[in-house]
């Protein structure tokens, strides 16, 4: 009887040892590196990143194929020269998955975070590692405001890797030419043009759609942000983001009224789809399609909307579709540009992770990515603008790197998630869908602001 | 490109090693299991019973504790904490859940779902089971009605979203429902998904569409199991049609009816896919499970999310208990 437990234990330990031995073999694979042997030929330019051959860096992001293929192509040469393998994974549920993975102790080495709010959330977990000095130095090629977006409570955590431009209005150059319309340069001209188009007959000046699954409402936050920035300038915008200026503030109420006069005007919307309310049920992807059939003339949407047009649509100043910059509501605000971007945050400080971080923050990598394919813009001043081939990319890059521009990040991405990914989406959707009054919409959003 | 070839080769060898590791792990695990079962089988005397209980029940209890009990305790605990789970807020989350207007709508909608969806699905299922029973091609009809059950709720949501799609007057309609309305002479049908409170019923219809087949198949089996003598005796006594249905069929399948009803109720309470895909919880259609997900994973408010999860759990608990009791009863009568 006393023998039995011992009998049981010995083979069990053996079996455990067996499985342990098996799993060891994967970690012994790929050691090796360490000595920084001089690189030769085309690889010389990667000397600064050498010495980590055979190491793997894991990266997690929301970007999926085919866009992620361009990313992988952009660092292929870096990888083969330095021997650092970047193991990339893209997920459509990035925002919630990254939270689960980091708090669950399964953080990737690097994450591409599209929202400063999510970055702040990650920093709260205490798992984000500060970037190496070289990354911080590379950051200087971006305009200074970007550094604040990659920082949490004054500490710099993540360098931007891409930028996108939201302040665009899509239109059809062909239709404009046929009707004899000029691209408006100021808000007053834009409003006059809208009235003119509405009076001319079957075409409505604007189309719009704010449907986006659970994120329904975000395009409406963009409209409000454009108008707040273009009416009151950067300072009020920053105070609004930090809730020093509340949604209930007269300044924001004015901006909301401007949005209502523009996108909730029954005579002006919703071309080719329905009434004002139909904006709430139309997905943002579908919203622009009526421009091609001349049912509506214009759509305010970001630069990435270029991917939504059907194959074969010619995008360009004399093509089927093009975009002009959204004009400032108040002409005294200097060139307001609203945009977004992606930031690289690290959860490990191994030398190979820092090497990748340094490389991704460099102008060389940004140029390499621009060369791979269009539909991607950097606000890095070191990128040669002649590399951009796509007219929308060119337009966006020029606006984003303009030293005179008042650039601000998407406000709902900066606000706490309870507002920026919750109450504001919901309240603005109700504003369009149910025609709620502006004070009620503002009060609903202010009430959701987290108490400190 | 030799470089890419090298990368590809190393990826393959990586995959090979991982595969080998998995095989090794599975083999090791099976080996341990075999040994344990062998030892437990050989045990005799006063160790035999406790060891058998431990070996047979242990893994299940362990998994239950790790996968169900521990998360439950933690969720209850977190519901008394703030968004970042670092400061206790007492009952403030529960106060928020029961006093906020938007959450009132959520609770009301959930109650509406809970009453309408299971009753309609079970009622329709029963009616169809009776109707189809004596038909010639009943297998075919049953398969057709059961088919939506094979569609995921997300898939069903997307299908019906197209049905409810609406365009303004004068535009060509692309949604089936609007086009039907137009064909019947209604020139300007409303934007269905936006019309409150109709939109809630339109979403519930999707759940009914999916669940009716399940109810029909189970109830049809129960009706077939009623002994012929019973119905014949009732016929001889002069019972016909509705009387036969109310006083013979329904009492004979009572337990099955309750089990079907509670099963659909539990599915309904947990449903968030339909709302998530069709309206995202906008236009006054939010339900508890979806709001819980939104609070926890889009707004990162773990405290409020946990509170809603606890409320949902407390709502499901009596249903599950009742369901189990009825299932036991049914097993006893068989």
XYZ file of C-alpha atoms in Angstrom:
786
model
C 0.000 0.000 0.000
C 2.713 2.481 0.908
C 4.476 1.653 -2.312
C 1.667 2.900 -4.503
C 2.060 6.681 -4.147
C 5.774 6.456 -4.866
C 5.155 4.259 -7.898
C 2.705 6.837 -9.112
C 5.057 9.748 -8.595
C 8.163 8.527 -10.394
C 6.725 8.071 -13.907
C 4.731 11.293 -13.573
C 7.913 13.226 -12.910
C 9.508 11.481 -15.854
C 6.655 12.506 -18.119
C 6.876 16.091 -16.934
C 10.607 16.130 -17.580
C 9.932 14.821 -21.048
C 7.558 17.646 -21.935
C 9.919 20.172 -20.400
C 12.783 18.870 -22.508
C 10.684 19.231 -25.637
C 9.782 22.832 -25.011
C 13.410 23.687 -24.263
C 14.369 23.061 -27.842
C 12.474 26.123 -29.082
C 14.257 28.558 -26.795
C 17.685 27.155 -27.659
C 16.902 27.808 -31.324
C 17.968 31.272 -32.369
C 20.479 32.286 -29.714
C 23.767 33.026 -31.351
C 23.930 36.812 -31.855
C 25.770 39.248 -29.656
C 28.846 40.331 -31.591
C 28.284 43.335 -33.846
C 30.080 42.106 -36.943
C 30.459 44.898 -39.542
C 27.742 44.789 -42.181
C 28.701 45.011 -45.835
C 27.272 46.094 -49.170
C 23.707 47.427 -49.110
C 23.505 46.600 -45.433
C 26.071 49.162 -44.266
C 23.359 51.706 -43.450
C 21.940 49.344 -40.812
C 25.230 49.155 -38.852
C 23.693 51.072 -35.936
C 21.143 48.307 -35.435
C 23.567 45.382 -35.809
C 24.537 42.866 -33.139
C 21.176 41.244 -32.527
C 21.159 38.660 -35.268
C 18.783 35.750 -34.798
C 16.532 37.537 -32.298
C 12.792 37.888 -32.753
C 10.662 40.915 -31.903
C 6.907 40.416 -31.636
C 4.620 43.192 -32.790
C 0.859 43.570 -32.366
C -1.357 46.094 -34.183
C -4.751 46.761 -35.689
C -3.391 46.911 -39.242
C -4.279 43.816 -41.252
C -3.500 42.438 -44.666
C -3.149 43.888 -47.309
C -1.983 47.077 -45.505
C 0.204 45.065 -43.135
C 1.926 43.407 -46.106
C 3.273 46.831 -47.058
C 4.560 47.273 -43.504
C 6.342 43.928 -43.578
C 7.830 44.784 -46.951
C 9.077 48.121 -45.609
C 11.279 46.467 -42.989
C 12.243 43.354 -44.962
C 15.699 44.715 -45.839
C 16.287 45.824 -42.248
C 15.367 42.333 -41.096
C 17.574 40.464 -43.522
C 20.579 42.756 -42.910
C 20.405 42.850 -39.108
C 19.001 39.355 -38.670
C 16.246 40.685 -36.389
C 13.010 38.934 -37.200
C 9.839 40.979 -36.684
C 6.949 38.672 -35.949
C 3.883 40.723 -36.844
C 0.280 40.105 -35.818
C -2.728 42.240 -36.780
C -6.136 42.034 -35.122
C -9.477 43.700 -35.888
C -10.132 43.819 -32.113
C -6.829 45.446 -31.305
C -8.145 48.044 -28.822
C -9.745 45.496 -26.510
C -7.246 42.693 -27.166
C -4.186 44.752 -26.282
C -5.741 45.508 -22.901
C -6.441 41.815 -22.289
C -2.985 40.732 -23.415
C -1.045 43.319 -21.425
C -2.939 42.860 -18.162
C -2.850 39.097 -18.724
C 0.949 39.087 -18.807
C 1.101 38.246 -22.506
C 2.190 41.630 -23.855
C 3.860 41.835 -27.276
C 7.322 43.420 -27.471
C 5.920 46.298 -29.529
C 2.387 47.533 -30.166
C 1.249 50.022 -32.778
C -1.310 52.096 -30.891
C -3.640 54.289 -32.957
C -4.985 56.387 -30.066
C -3.193 58.408 -27.365
C -6.067 57.474 -25.021
C -5.265 53.773 -25.397
C -1.570 54.573 -24.874
C -2.439 56.280 -21.569
C -4.502 53.232 -20.638
C -1.491 50.997 -21.342
C 0.866 53.222 -19.356
C -1.497 52.863 -16.386
C -0.804 49.119 -16.359
C 2.846 49.946 -15.653
C 4.029 47.611 -18.391
C 5.028 50.214 -21.018
C 8.807 50.682 -21.273
C 10.300 54.084 -22.025
C 11.873 54.326 -25.499
C 15.654 54.497 -26.017
C 17.357 57.896 -26.366
C 17.786 57.469 -30.122
C 14.021 57.127 -30.624
C 13.432 60.284 -28.630
C 16.062 62.090 -30.734
C 14.454 60.863 -33.990
C 11.129 62.227 -32.744
C 12.461 65.788 -33.209
C 11.805 65.469 -36.946
C 8.078 65.653 -36.193
C 6.410 68.914 -35.179
C 6.566 69.357 -31.366
C 2.849 68.770 -30.684
C 3.276 65.115 -31.738
C 5.598 64.526 -28.790
C 2.829 65.486 -26.366
C 0.529 62.954 -28.052
C 3.145 60.219 -27.495
C 3.526 61.253 -23.849
C 1.513 60.476 -20.738
C 1.671 62.896 -17.807
C 4.671 64.617 -19.365
C 6.721 61.439 -19.868
C 7.498 60.453 -23.453
C 6.543 56.825 -24.159
C 5.823 56.281 -27.823
C 7.075 57.787 -31.077
C 4.596 58.354 -33.896
C 5.089 56.168 -36.961
C 2.372 57.421 -39.275
C -0.028 60.301 -39.628
C -3.324 60.717 -41.361
C -5.250 63.747 -42.401
C -8.878 64.180 -41.431
C -9.487 67.696 -42.712
C -10.555 66.762 -46.212
C -13.707 67.181 -48.273
C -14.167 64.635 -51.074
C -15.803 65.792 -54.298
C -15.950 64.995 -57.997
C -13.744 67.306 -60.090
C -15.614 66.158 -63.224
C -19.017 67.095 -61.802
C -17.681 70.394 -60.431
C -16.252 71.228 -63.857
C -19.480 70.299 -65.661
C -21.544 72.495 -63.330
C -18.988 75.297 -63.304
C -18.288 75.164 -59.550
C -14.995 76.331 -58.062
C -13.262 74.526 -55.200
C -14.037 76.709 -52.149
C -11.103 78.188 -50.228
C -12.979 79.611 -47.235
C -15.892 78.539 -45.045
C -18.078 81.300 -46.489
C -17.379 80.085 -50.025
C -18.135 76.496 -48.953
C -21.505 77.518 -47.509
C -22.373 79.639 -50.555
C -21.473 76.741 -52.833
C -23.634 74.366 -50.754
C -26.606 76.684 -51.104
C -26.009 77.001 -54.813
C -25.877 73.225 -55.340
C -29.030 72.723 -53.250
C -30.887 75.319 -55.331
C -29.748 73.823 -58.640
C -31.953 70.722 -58.499
C -31.542 67.006 -58.036
C -28.073 67.049 -56.484
C -27.828 67.672 -52.753
C -24.609 69.363 -51.656
C -23.694 66.900 -48.901
C -23.766 63.227 -48.173
C -22.901 61.700 -44.848
C -22.923 58.519 -42.864
C -21.886 57.913 -39.272
C -22.712 54.200 -39.017
C -19.738 52.063 -38.050
C -20.978 49.080 -36.026
C -20.298 49.553 -32.332
C -18.249 52.651 -33.138
C -21.269 54.324 -34.753
C -21.018 58.067 -34.311
C -17.294 58.642 -34.784
C -17.607 60.506 -38.101
C -19.918 62.979 -36.340
C -17.255 63.581 -33.685
C -14.876 64.426 -36.531
C -17.306 67.002 -37.917
C -17.621 68.664 -34.524
C -13.844 68.579 -34.012
C -13.170 70.178 -37.409
C -15.585 72.968 -36.597
C -14.331 73.528 -33.025
C -10.718 73.714 -34.257
C -11.612 75.885 -37.233
C -13.790 78.242 -35.161
C -11.819 78.696 -31.956
C -8.271 77.539 -32.754
C -5.858 75.198 -31.018
C -5.951 76.613 -27.506
C -9.709 76.214 -26.976
C -9.462 72.806 -28.663
C -6.850 71.662 -26.119
C -8.956 72.974 -23.222
C -11.981 71.177 -24.666
C -10.019 67.907 -24.824
C -9.035 68.261 -21.154
C -12.609 69.245 -20.163
C -11.636 72.726 -18.979
C -14.048 73.835 -21.670
C -17.113 71.628 -21.303
C -19.466 70.462 -24.053
C -22.036 72.701 -22.392
C -19.784 75.736 -22.859
C -21.208 78.404 -25.218
C -18.094 78.042 -27.411
C -18.847 74.372 -28.065
C -22.582 75.070 -28.389
C -21.756 77.568 -31.169
C -19.697 74.926 -32.920
C -22.515 72.377 -32.576
C -24.937 74.871 -34.063
C -22.548 75.352 -36.998
C -22.472 71.558 -37.509
C -26.277 71.445 -37.316
C -26.629 74.240 -39.911
C -24.233 72.336 -42.155
C -24.925 68.596 -41.799
C -28.471 68.656 -40.369
C -29.915 71.000 -42.946
C -32.752 69.011 -44.628
C -32.187 70.858 -47.903
C -28.490 69.961 -47.907
C -28.424 66.286 -46.822
C -28.466 63.323 -47.256
C -27.884 63.148 -50.997
C -28.872 59.859 -52.607
C -29.875 58.147 -49.381
C -32.679 59.847 -47.477
C -33.358 62.511 -44.886
C -31.175 63.936 -42.100
C -31.881 60.913 -39.896
C -30.599 58.519 -42.538
C -27.101 59.818 -41.751
C -27.319 57.801 -38.523
C -28.053 54.503 -40.264
C -25.777 54.937 -43.281
C -22.356 53.392 -42.789
C -19.434 55.742 -43.344
C -18.164 53.327 -46.016
C -21.370 53.701 -48.049
C -21.774 57.424 -47.477
C -19.608 58.717 -50.322
C -20.892 56.442 -53.098
C -23.664 58.848 -54.287
C -20.961 61.366 -55.293
C -20.127 59.060 -58.213
C -23.756 59.135 -59.429
C -24.032 62.878 -58.852
C -26.719 62.487 -56.153
C -24.596 64.471 -53.741
C -21.587 66.687 -54.261
C -19.363 66.540 -51.183
C -18.389 64.365 -48.213
C -16.217 65.327 -45.265
C -14.049 62.317 -44.504
C -10.423 61.475 -43.694
C -7.598 60.673 -46.137
C -8.037 56.922 -45.605
C -11.415 57.191 -47.340
C -9.423 56.907 -50.592
C -9.583 53.120 -50.109
C -13.426 53.167 -50.150
C -13.912 54.180 -53.773
C -14.682 51.336 -56.185
C -11.820 49.856 -58.204
C -11.138 51.886 -61.304
C -12.215 55.222 -59.801
C -9.628 57.754 -60.910
C -8.491 59.852 -57.954
C -6.863 63.133 -58.904
C -7.356 66.827 -59.595
C -8.891 66.019 -63.004
C -10.288 62.566 -62.179
C -13.599 61.152 -60.915
C -12.839 61.905 -57.286
C -10.538 64.230 -55.432
C -10.437 66.100 -52.148
C -9.818 69.637 -50.978
C -8.758 70.792 -47.551
C -11.566 71.575 -45.110
C -11.489 75.373 -44.738
C -11.285 77.162 -41.385
C -14.687 78.354 -40.149
C -13.024 81.441 -38.754
C -10.445 82.777 -41.274
C -8.229 84.085 -38.444
C -7.382 80.480 -37.406
C -4.236 79.624 -39.350
C -4.606 76.520 -41.521
C -6.349 74.147 -39.079
C -5.474 70.503 -39.699
C -7.109 67.715 -37.765
C -5.543 64.305 -37.970
C -4.704 61.004 -36.430
C -1.684 58.822 -36.164
C -0.145 55.656 -34.856
C 2.414 55.299 -32.096
C 4.903 52.538 -31.345
C 4.901 51.531 -27.685
C 7.305 48.977 -26.229
C 6.639 46.440 -23.492
C 10.207 45.112 -23.423
C 13.639 46.759 -23.374
C 15.781 44.011 -24.909
C 18.422 45.419 -27.309
C 16.716 43.974 -30.408
C 13.388 45.584 -29.402
C 15.108 48.942 -28.992
C 16.828 48.503 -32.347
C 13.457 48.022 -34.053
C 11.996 50.941 -32.112
C 14.876 53.184 -33.229
C 14.538 52.061 -36.812
C 10.759 52.617 -36.953
C 11.189 56.164 -35.625
C 13.783 57.069 -38.265
C 13.221 59.064 -41.453
C 14.889 56.202 -43.364
C 12.194 53.737 -42.374
C 9.422 56.266 -43.095
C 10.845 56.826 -46.590
C 11.123 53.096 -47.113
C 7.452 52.656 -46.170
C 6.365 55.506 -48.477
C 8.185 53.820 -51.356
C 6.426 50.453 -50.825
C 2.888 51.621 -51.597
C 0.561 54.608 -51.468
C -2.116 55.302 -48.859
C 0.358 55.981 -46.076
C 1.726 59.318 -44.880
C 4.346 60.361 -42.357
C 4.622 63.802 -40.777
C 8.369 63.248 -40.435
C 10.157 66.265 -41.925
C 13.004 64.006 -43.092
C 10.834 62.260 -45.679
C 11.338 63.529 -49.208
C 7.876 64.699 -50.359
C 8.616 63.790 -53.961
C 8.430 60.117 -52.896
C 4.640 60.321 -52.584
C 2.952 59.116 -55.758
C -0.710 59.367 -54.785
C -2.315 62.843 -55.053
C -4.201 62.453 -51.745
C -1.003 61.365 -49.973
C 0.775 64.391 -51.463
C -1.964 66.743 -50.289
C -2.012 65.200 -46.805
C 1.776 65.172 -46.409
C 1.970 68.831 -47.415
C -0.687 69.852 -44.877
C 0.671 67.647 -42.077
C 4.252 68.910 -42.395
C 3.300 72.562 -42.965
C 5.054 74.483 -40.170
C 2.289 77.120 -40.204
C -0.513 74.596 -39.742
C -2.510 74.376 -36.513
C -2.312 70.600 -36.228
C -4.415 68.854 -33.598
C -5.055 65.175 -32.925
C -8.573 63.735 -33.159
C -10.203 64.952 -29.922
C -12.345 61.891 -29.245
C -9.168 59.765 -29.364
C -7.651 62.004 -26.683
C -10.639 62.191 -24.361
C -11.203 59.463 -21.747
C -12.650 56.306 -23.328
C -15.925 56.722 -21.396
C -16.479 59.903 -23.431
C -14.410 59.523 -26.604
C -15.444 55.899 -27.250
C -18.737 55.966 -25.402
C -20.969 58.878 -24.484
C -19.870 61.206 -27.297
C -20.502 58.609 -30.011
C -23.846 57.704 -28.466
C -25.022 61.284 -27.875
C -24.010 62.574 -31.305
C -25.717 59.566 -32.921
C -28.877 60.399 -30.975
C -28.456 64.028 -32.086
C -28.670 62.928 -35.720
C -31.088 60.010 -35.314
C -33.588 61.505 -32.889
C -33.037 65.206 -33.463
C -32.252 65.869 -29.807
C -31.615 69.469 -28.763
C -28.017 70.671 -28.506
C -28.117 71.409 -24.712
C -29.390 67.883 -24.021
C -26.673 66.309 -26.217
C -23.986 68.396 -24.503
C -25.305 67.602 -21.007
C -25.352 63.854 -21.752
C -21.700 63.911 -22.787
C -20.565 66.115 -19.871
C -22.335 63.806 -17.420
C -20.302 60.838 -18.638
C -16.945 62.512 -17.958
C -15.146 60.347 -15.372
C -14.888 61.963 -11.955
C -11.398 62.219 -10.555
C 16.035 36.535 -52.732
C 18.100 34.255 -50.484
C 17.222 36.424 -47.481
C 13.483 35.790 -47.793
C 14.188 32.115 -48.464
C 16.146 31.977 -45.270
C 13.320 33.695 -43.392
C 10.804 31.272 -44.879
C 12.973 28.286 -43.973
C 13.398 29.456 -40.400
C 9.652 30.051 -40.154
C 9.118 26.462 -41.275
C 11.610 25.029 -38.828
C 9.978 27.214 -36.131
C 6.614 25.757 -37.012
C 8.108 22.258 -36.996
C 9.557 22.729 -33.528
C 6.281 24.158 -32.225
C 4.373 21.241 -33.726
C 6.824 18.769 -32.181
C 6.461 20.519 -28.840
C 2.672 20.319 -28.983
C 2.821 16.608 -29.862
C 5.262 16.020 -27.012
C 3.058 17.910 -24.585
C -0.040 15.964 -25.617
C 1.814 12.653 -25.371
C 3.160 13.595 -21.945
C -0.290 14.646 -20.747
C -1.885 11.416 -22.001
C 0.914 9.430 -20.358
C 0.267 11.100 -17.009
C -3.474 10.509 -17.363
C -2.944 6.815 -18.178
C -0.698 6.381 -15.176
C -3.187 8.071 -12.866
C -6.068 5.981 -14.148
C -3.963 2.849 -13.916
C -2.954 3.623 -10.341
C -6.510 4.547 -9.385
C -7.771 1.309 -10.913
C -5.264 -0.777 -8.969
C -6.014 0.890 -5.668
C -7.940 -1.291 -3.244
C -9.162 -1.146 0.317
C -9.881 2.069 2.110
C -8.122 4.267 -0.506
C -10.175 2.973 -3.361
C -13.255 5.131 -2.990
C -11.664 8.508 -2.158
C -9.080 8.013 -4.888
C -11.725 7.188 -7.466
C -13.727 10.230 -6.442
C -10.645 12.427 -6.656
C -9.592 11.107 -10.055
C -13.058 11.259 -11.592
C -14.325 14.471 -10.028
C -11.057 16.341 -9.475
C -10.371 17.609 -12.985
C -13.964 18.754 -13.508
C -14.057 20.566 -10.155
C -10.667 22.118 -10.831
C -11.736 23.406 -14.254
C -14.998 24.724 -12.802
C -13.132 26.578 -10.072
C -10.578 28.041 -12.473
C -12.999 28.822 -15.293
C -16.202 29.735 -13.508
C -16.062 30.201 -9.758
C -12.853 32.229 -9.580
C -13.879 34.682 -12.357
C -17.311 34.982 -10.726
C -15.840 35.890 -7.353
C -13.434 38.313 -9.005
C -16.220 39.960 -11.043
C -18.337 40.495 -7.943
C -15.276 41.925 -6.207
C -14.452 44.240 -9.139
C -18.009 45.538 -9.280
C -17.304 47.407 -6.030
C -14.218 49.069 -7.528
C -13.649 52.009 -9.875
C -12.839 51.913 -13.603
C -9.178 51.027 -13.086
C -9.913 48.579 -10.254
C -7.582 50.426 -7.894
C -9.995 52.165 -5.526
C -13.095 50.876 -3.799
C -16.232 52.871 -4.609
C -18.701 50.896 -2.518
C -22.109 50.630 -4.097
C -21.639 53.551 -6.495
C -21.569 51.304 -9.595
C -24.862 49.692 -8.583
C -26.296 53.117 -7.870
C -25.233 54.132 -11.388
C -26.745 50.974 -12.912
C -30.156 51.532 -11.364
C -30.438 55.330 -11.595
C -28.957 56.290 -14.984
C -31.500 56.928 -17.734
C -29.579 55.096 -20.425
C -29.216 52.028 -18.205
C -32.949 52.161 -17.444
C -33.554 51.792 -21.161
C -31.086 48.909 -21.219
C -32.837 47.082 -18.376
C -36.286 47.716 -19.875
C -35.176 46.474 -23.284
C -33.651 43.374 -21.729
C -36.938 42.672 -19.948
C -38.804 43.169 -23.222
C -36.490 40.715 -24.991
C -36.880 38.257 -22.155
C -40.677 38.241 -22.403
C -41.268 38.556 -26.129
C -38.518 36.459 -27.733
C -38.933 33.168 -25.796
C -42.748 33.289 -25.802
C -42.949 34.009 -29.525
C -40.276 31.481 -30.467
C -41.827 28.732 -28.327
C -45.370 29.578 -29.435
C -44.423 29.604 -33.095
C -42.381 26.454 -32.623
C -45.346 24.676 -31.058
C -47.738 25.845 -33.765
C -45.371 24.736 -36.502
C -44.750 21.391 -34.818
C -48.523 20.739 -34.779
C -49.045 21.985 -38.327
C -46.171 20.097 -39.866
C -46.901 16.853 -37.983
C -49.303 15.319 -40.490
C -47.857 16.844 -43.645
C -46.335 14.761 -46.413
C -42.938 16.411 -46.696
C -42.528 17.136 -42.998
C -38.789 16.321 -42.963
C -38.183 18.940 -45.634
C -40.293 21.622 -43.915
C -38.665 20.936 -40.578
C -35.171 21.198 -42.056
C -36.062 24.487 -43.698
C -37.454 25.938 -40.469
C -34.516 24.573 -38.483
C -31.966 25.979 -40.927
C -31.605 29.499 -39.393
C -30.373 27.769 -36.230
C -27.202 26.976 -38.192
C -26.579 30.680 -38.829
C -24.593 32.466 -36.132
C -26.364 35.361 -34.424
C -23.861 37.766 -35.975
C -24.624 36.338 -39.414
C -28.357 36.539 -38.754
C -27.953 40.158 -37.637
C -26.156 41.085 -40.848
C -28.762 39.310 -43.022
C -31.649 41.104 -41.329
C -29.833 44.416 -41.387
C -30.101 44.227 -45.155
C -33.788 43.357 -44.897
C -34.441 46.464 -42.757
C -32.256 48.779 -44.876
C -34.184 51.881 -45.867
C -33.843 54.715 -48.370
C -35.681 58.014 -48.559
C -38.805 58.557 -50.675
C -37.973 58.620 -54.381
C -34.741 56.647 -53.982
C -34.648 53.019 -55.112
C -35.158 50.830 -52.040
C -32.540 48.177 -51.393
C -34.085 46.637 -48.253
C -36.625 43.836 -48.655
C -39.029 45.181 -46.034
C -39.107 48.713 -47.489
C -39.495 47.385 -51.014
C -42.414 45.217 -49.871
C -44.013 48.222 -48.238
C -43.520 50.291 -51.394
C -44.954 47.498 -53.568
C -48.017 47.414 -51.337
C -48.574 51.108 -51.965
C -46.863 52.736 -48.957
C -44.944 55.493 -50.699
C -42.651 56.599 -47.886
C -41.988 53.779 -45.437
C -40.119 54.793 -42.276
C -36.467 54.129 -41.535
C -37.249 50.880 -39.683
C -34.104 50.622 -37.589
C -34.606 54.196 -36.329
C -38.292 53.917 -35.412
C -38.748 53.448 -31.682
C -40.017 51.248 -30.108
C -40.649 49.251 -33.289
C -36.912 48.705 -33.787
C -36.685 46.627 -30.610
C -39.307 44.239 -31.943
C -37.545 44.103 -35.295
C -34.363 43.003 -33.550
C -36.274 40.492 -31.423
C -37.710 39.077 -34.661
C -34.192 38.007 -35.620
C -33.818 36.041 -32.393
C -37.238 34.459 -32.955
C -36.246 33.569 -36.523
C -33.175 31.747 -35.208
C -34.793 30.019 -32.206
C -38.156 28.899 -33.646
C -36.585 25.929 -35.430
C -35.026 24.689 -32.211
C -38.340 24.977 -30.338
C -40.204 23.228 -33.163
C -37.845 20.250 -33.381
C -37.792 19.608 -29.623
C -41.566 20.064 -29.203
C -42.302 17.931 -32.250
C -40.314 15.082 -30.692
C -42.265 15.486 -27.439
C -45.611 15.419 -29.282
C -44.587 12.252 -31.110
C -43.758 10.650 -27.757
C -47.336 11.019 -26.487
C -48.728 7.448 -26.358
C -51.381 6.804 -29.006
C -53.679 5.198 -26.407
C -54.005 8.500 -24.596
C -55.064 10.464 -27.676
C -57.339 7.632 -28.829
C -59.027 7.454 -25.445
C -59.565 11.215 -25.530
C -60.998 10.947 -29.048
C -63.389 8.238 -27.938
C -64.460 10.560 -25.133
C -65.294 13.113 -27.805
C -62.333 15.512 -27.545
C -61.565 17.226 -30.840
C -59.277 19.993 -32.142
C -58.559 22.699 -29.605
C -59.920 20.689 -26.649
C -57.618 17.810 -27.529
C -54.737 20.274 -27.775
C -55.410 22.075 -24.478
C -56.351 19.140 -22.311
C -54.185 16.327 -23.727
C -51.232 17.575 -25.806
C -50.169 20.573 -23.713
C -50.263 18.765 -20.331
C -48.399 15.789 -21.813
C -45.543 17.959 -23.113
C -45.604 20.472 -20.257
C -42.089 19.811 -18.951
C -40.602 19.944 -22.461
C -42.402 23.248 -23.068
C -40.901 24.724 -19.913
C -37.426 23.478 -20.779
C -37.653 24.954 -24.285
C -38.978 28.235 -22.917
C -36.254 28.602 -20.292
C -33.506 27.539 -22.705
C -34.557 30.208 -25.193
C -34.807 32.699 -22.301
C -31.214 32.033 -21.270
C -30.025 32.419 -24.872
C -32.002 35.654 -25.100
C -30.508 37.091 -21.926
C -27.011 36.400 -23.178
C -27.708 37.744 -26.671
C -25.593 40.684 -27.617
C -24.449 39.750 -31.105
C -27.705 40.811 -32.770
C -27.758 44.246 -31.165
C -24.031 44.670 -31.662
C -24.158 44.015 -35.396
C -27.478 45.685 -36.197
C -27.561 48.935 -34.225
C -24.483 48.912 -32.003
C -26.887 49.639 -29.153
C -27.966 52.984 -30.624
C -31.501 54.277 -31.227
C -32.750 52.949 -27.863
C -32.080 49.280 -28.582
C -29.273 48.565 -26.140
C -29.452 45.357 -24.050
C -27.638 44.304 -20.909
C -25.054 41.915 -22.377
C -23.982 44.401 -25.053
C -23.787 47.323 -22.612
C -21.631 45.161 -20.353
C -19.239 44.489 -23.218
C -19.142 48.165 -24.208
C -18.436 49.327 -20.659
C -15.667 46.784 -20.094
C -13.927 46.650 -23.431
C -14.535 49.895 -25.313
C -14.804 52.333 -22.446
C -12.401 50.431 -20.155
C -14.667 50.872 -17.150
C -14.108 47.502 -15.513
C -16.153 48.468 -12.453
C -19.346 49.291 -14.345
C -18.871 46.386 -16.738
C -18.521 43.982 -13.810
C -21.599 45.453 -12.141
C -23.684 44.801 -15.256
C -22.209 41.296 -15.476
C -23.283 40.599 -11.892
C -26.810 41.870 -12.613
C -26.961 39.668 -15.704
C -25.697 36.691 -13.715
C -28.321 37.199 -11.004
C -31.009 37.410 -13.702
C -29.913 34.182 -15.399
C -29.392 32.210 -12.172
C -33.055 31.438 -11.298
C -33.749 30.544 -14.921
C -30.886 28.080 -15.010
C -31.958 26.563 -11.701
C -35.563 26.187 -12.884
C -34.377 24.771 -16.182
C -32.292 22.100 -14.406
C -35.173 21.144 -12.090
C -37.501 20.716 -15.074
C -34.918 18.723 -17.023
C -34.591 16.353 -14.048
C -38.369 15.989 -13.841
C -38.554 15.195 -17.528
C -35.835 12.555 -17.192
C -37.787 10.952 -14.334
C -40.979 10.649 -16.380
C -39.149 9.048 -19.314
